């Protein structure tokens, strides 16, 4: 018969998958000889079976539960349901990964009218007995039968009002007994059946409730946000109760071995006397700090501090512990690796290396890569923030904190910034004309727009703080003020905004700048020592490139040349190029663009100081550049000596039904080779100029996008090499360059061996590869994905985290085929996935040379790459 139930003494800390985190750690603490109330764990496999069996607990599992309940009775010397010597238990959920607050716990299970009465006598403490009983009814109703907590809390409040008392501890035994009765009546009124008095029925009801809670909406959302598969299931712990609510020599508390906000290496926590369960965190009464336990119960404190120390050394990580004191005796109820802020995570990791507790490889595993993001932006000073109250809230569109004077137009923001002011740009919504204002501002706030609005996307790219979509704000742009309720904010007034929470505050809140030094610097230094995967950046401007280098980028993996075309002074020349009727006209327009592009590339090569730079040739569908507004159309027609009607006809002719599958990428270079010619000229001349000026050894990498067939690449590559070789020969400067391609069309992955005959490097464009591999339009798939999550067809967004089983296999195949043809082929990735930790690990494993991501994700990718390598080293 399969084993579904384990005594705490049968398990250990490595059995998380089977026993869940809480169960495994209760077992581990038991093995370490710590004072843990004994019990058993029903495994995660039982949860999976429960769902397989159509949400039923199978007979064999139920039998095992009762068998282990018997063993518990033997261990504790008490009997479940026996009024004269009752065993009371808690029923606690616990999945493999901790899911805080997801599934609730039931305490004091096993009580009923008869048991509680004699329990009151045996303990000589009727107040305590009835307090335990009313708590049980309350939790059971809430968790098992989903009768809202609210009703019970109302009844408690009424009772307190009736008695004229403030605290729950001031209610006496009779009050609590009455409350228990009222609770049961409430239960019956809500559910139409009596509160279950049979302890066995209570137990099975509670176990089922825990299994069910695995699939409640909160749990599902939490899992999706944290990449926890729904197949894991949760375990259930059944544990003998100990009581913190017997009176003033009992209590309950929570503590961390180090401060989870700052990392300060001292015990940190709170406790509450005469309390049970989550009273400490529920804010019922004000708890005392753990240091005060030294005075209240010095021996218990010493014992607890020793256990905490032992646990931290044992797990080699900061511990988050829950304990209860029953009549002066300490019991440990939980330990786990504690959640912590990014700042604390770094300090703890670095301190633990200095203390000799961790190796560097172990230490770098202790920080969640995504957490680093918080450290790359300015933050509000914690002390100043305490006193501040937000006046409204928008979307946390781009992280960081900003404080400055309000300006309503980009031009005024720029002017104010030039005069040395800190500025927050406030707009209804932003558009491309606002970019300079956004760049000059500390932060951007908009009234309209979502997480993918212009303001949000551009601010994130710049690393500027942004709060978008503050719908409560009433703007008066003309008179230069806005209202939030009755509060008026005028131009020049200070506001503070938090792009990590979306909060908006009036007045000044001090900010502290991001710092890459100190613990952060040392920690990232270790990450760089360990990792083998290089990290490059996606950058189109010297400003982004410099930022990325400060964040540790080792090169540019993707420069999107079309981004250089969008700027106001260039778009005209670009439009001329597109609507040209013949090659001659087109060459004339391209002539205008050449010096601009060359200048851009010079800037990039300078900023990167000889590090590799990969430049992708023009990629987007042409129509994106076309004039839409009548005024623009008339102007361009005039400049190009054509009639407005003619120009409109050309625009209409360029219309495509599926632009993403249309005239873009290398197809542009095939139809208009002169575009590739101009871009080659710009790249090579810029490289020569910078080499001449600085002596830096520059080896540009030219990347041809959207290749599906080797013949496409061959054609464009010929254009490139012919142009480049001529320029180099004439310049007399020695210069090497590479020509490679993106692998982003499934056919390219499948024929990567052929393509590698021409390509000197591959860069996987996993955004398009995902789009075309799944046949999902990236821009429209949101709605479909939501339905897919609901119906459990998919668990996460394949554009955010690489689909390793499908799209990832295309990448892997292309790597293998490419290497077969060209063993030294350079391999990288330049999609969004280059900054996603799980994807980075995958890219490390399949042997890519580098990943490339946006500047602010470079540190995240460095750490993720180091962790991928450290995992291999630690598992050896
Ligand atoms: P969560 O996962 O939400 O932290 P727990 O299962 O840890 O839930 O239970 C919450 C609290 O209930 C614990 O911190 C502890 O105070 C109390 N508790 C749980 N089991 C027992 C027990 N056997 N005896 C006394 N208190 C318990
Ligand atoms: Mg909880
Ligand atoms: Mg807990």
CSV table of C-alpha atoms and ligand atoms in Angstrom, one decimal, residues 22 92 322 334, ligand 3:
chain,number,residue,atom,x,y,z
A,22,UNK,CA,6.4,23.3,6.8
A,92,UNK,CA,-2.0,23.4,8.9
A,322,UNK,CA,7.0,30.8,15.0
A,334,UNK,CA,7.7,26.6,12.4
B,3,LIG,MG1,3.2,30.0,10.1
